[in-house]
Amino acid sequence: MRNVLLAAVASAAMMLPVVGQAAEKLVLYTSQPTKDAQTTVDAFMAANPDVEVEWVRDGTTKLMAKLRAEIAAGDPRPDVLLIADMVTLEGLKQDGQLQAYKSSEASAYEDGLYDGEGYYYSTKLITSGIVYNTAVKAPTSWKDLADPAVKNQIAMPSPLYSGAALIHLSTLTENKDLGWDYYQALAANDARAKGGNGGTFKAVASGEKPYGVVVDFLAIRGKAKGSPVDFVFPEEGVTYVTEPVAIMKNAKNVDAAHKFVDFLLSEDGQELVLDMGYIPARNGTDLPAGFPARSDIKLMDFNPAIALEQAEANKEKFADMFGAE
């Protein structure tokens, strides 16, 4: 009888988590800045003490190269992805590498900010608008950059270099009021199109190029630090990347992955986005200092599937217009 009791106790002990040891382990691949990623992981683990997160951080391009190599070897490691844009995740969806999850938090988001089948969800809005040096006249519209009066005064990131710029290109060229004619007008205006958002912002802040196209937080934070710039959300609307989250098809810890998605989309998760200085994707949330009301920010129509399908052709056509810098 004593041996039976000892066996029962040992069996029960094996079923209990060891004190200080997480019951579940979640592997995250993310392109968030390191500080933001650490903040995100810490907050999630505080809200879910039964889950331990192991995370890998790198740029989206390098992370995708790593993941593709793992998939080719038959051993993809991450359970969840939190990376720059919906186009990348749309590609993984079409390749059958993601699994759908219908989060109960989705009802608080606009339809265009998540995949209708539940394969990925936006977590923030990083919009692209017009930055201008305050020594010149303020623009109000994308079309203002096509005005011959501002010839040779425009800088913008290249879609051959920047993922956000490639999404910007897809969005504007699919817009019936802008299209490729708009980019042709920018080329005729000798708009400088090279590098990323950082170089564009510096050119405008220095006055080298009084007008530019950049992501919102660069200009708004720069203005707050004293740079002679201001930022415009154009009347036609803004383009955007959304740092979406998705669950891998072969995720080893699906329950923990569901918890992670729900947390990022929840009010608490979106409060983190606000604290980091970005626009939360969830409806009804506040915005960081220096931003207009959420209702005053118009998002332009964007289709990730079209952007994915046309990416290479768009880059080739852009390079023909502006050069391959």
mmCIF file with all atom_site columns, C-alpha atoms in Angstrom, residues 46 53 117 121 146 176 179 185 212 217 221 242:
data_model
loop_
_atom_site.group_PDB
_atom_site.id
_atom_site.type_symbol
_atom_site.label_atom_id
_atom_site.label_alt_id
_atom_site.label_comp_id
_atom_site.label_asym_id
_atom_site.label_entity_id
_atom_site.label_seq_id
_atom_site.pdbx_PDB_ins_code
_atom_site.Cartn_x
_atom_site.Cartn_y
_atom_site.Cartn_z
_atom_site.occupancy
_atom_site.B_iso_or_equiv
_atom_site.pdbx_formal_charge
_atom_site.auth_seq_id
_atom_site.auth_comp_id
_atom_site.auth_asym_id
_atom_site.auth_atom_id
_atom_site.pdbx_PDB_model_num
ATOM 1  C CA . ALA A 1 46  ? 3.308  39.697 -16.519 1.00 0.00 ? 46  ALA A CA 1
ATOM 2  C CA . VAL A 1 53  ? 8.640  33.843 -24.137 1.00 0.00 ? 53  VAL A CA 1
ATOM 3  C CA . GLU A 1 117 ? -9.950 34.730 -42.337 1.00 0.00 ? 117 GLU A CA 1
ATOM 4  C CA . TYR A 1 121 ? -3.884 41.211 -37.313 1.00 0.00 ? 121 TYR A CA 1
ATOM 5  C CA . ALA A 1 146 ? 3.624  67.231 -58.065 1.00 0.00 ? 146 ALA A CA 1
ATOM 6  C CA . LYS A 1 176 ? -7.715 56.265 -59.123 1.00 0.00 ? 176 LYS A CA 1
ATOM 7  C CA . GLY A 1 179 ? -1.891 56.345 -60.006 1.00 0.00 ? 179 GLY A CA 1
ATOM 8  C CA . ALA A 1 185 ? 4.918  63.953 -62.146 1.00 0.00 ? 185 ALA A CA 1
ATOM 9  C CA . GLY A 1 212 ? 9.581  64.979 -48.020 1.00 0.00 ? 212 GLY A CA 1
ATOM 10 C CA . PHE A 1 217 ? 6.778  59.440 -35.762 1.00 0.00 ? 217 PHE A CA 1
ATOM 11 C CA . ARG A 1 221 ? 9.245  63.386 -32.588 1.00 0.00 ? 221 ARG A CA 1
ATOM 12 C CA . THR A 1 242 ? 0.832  48.046 -39.245 1.00 0.00 ? 242 THR A CA 1
#
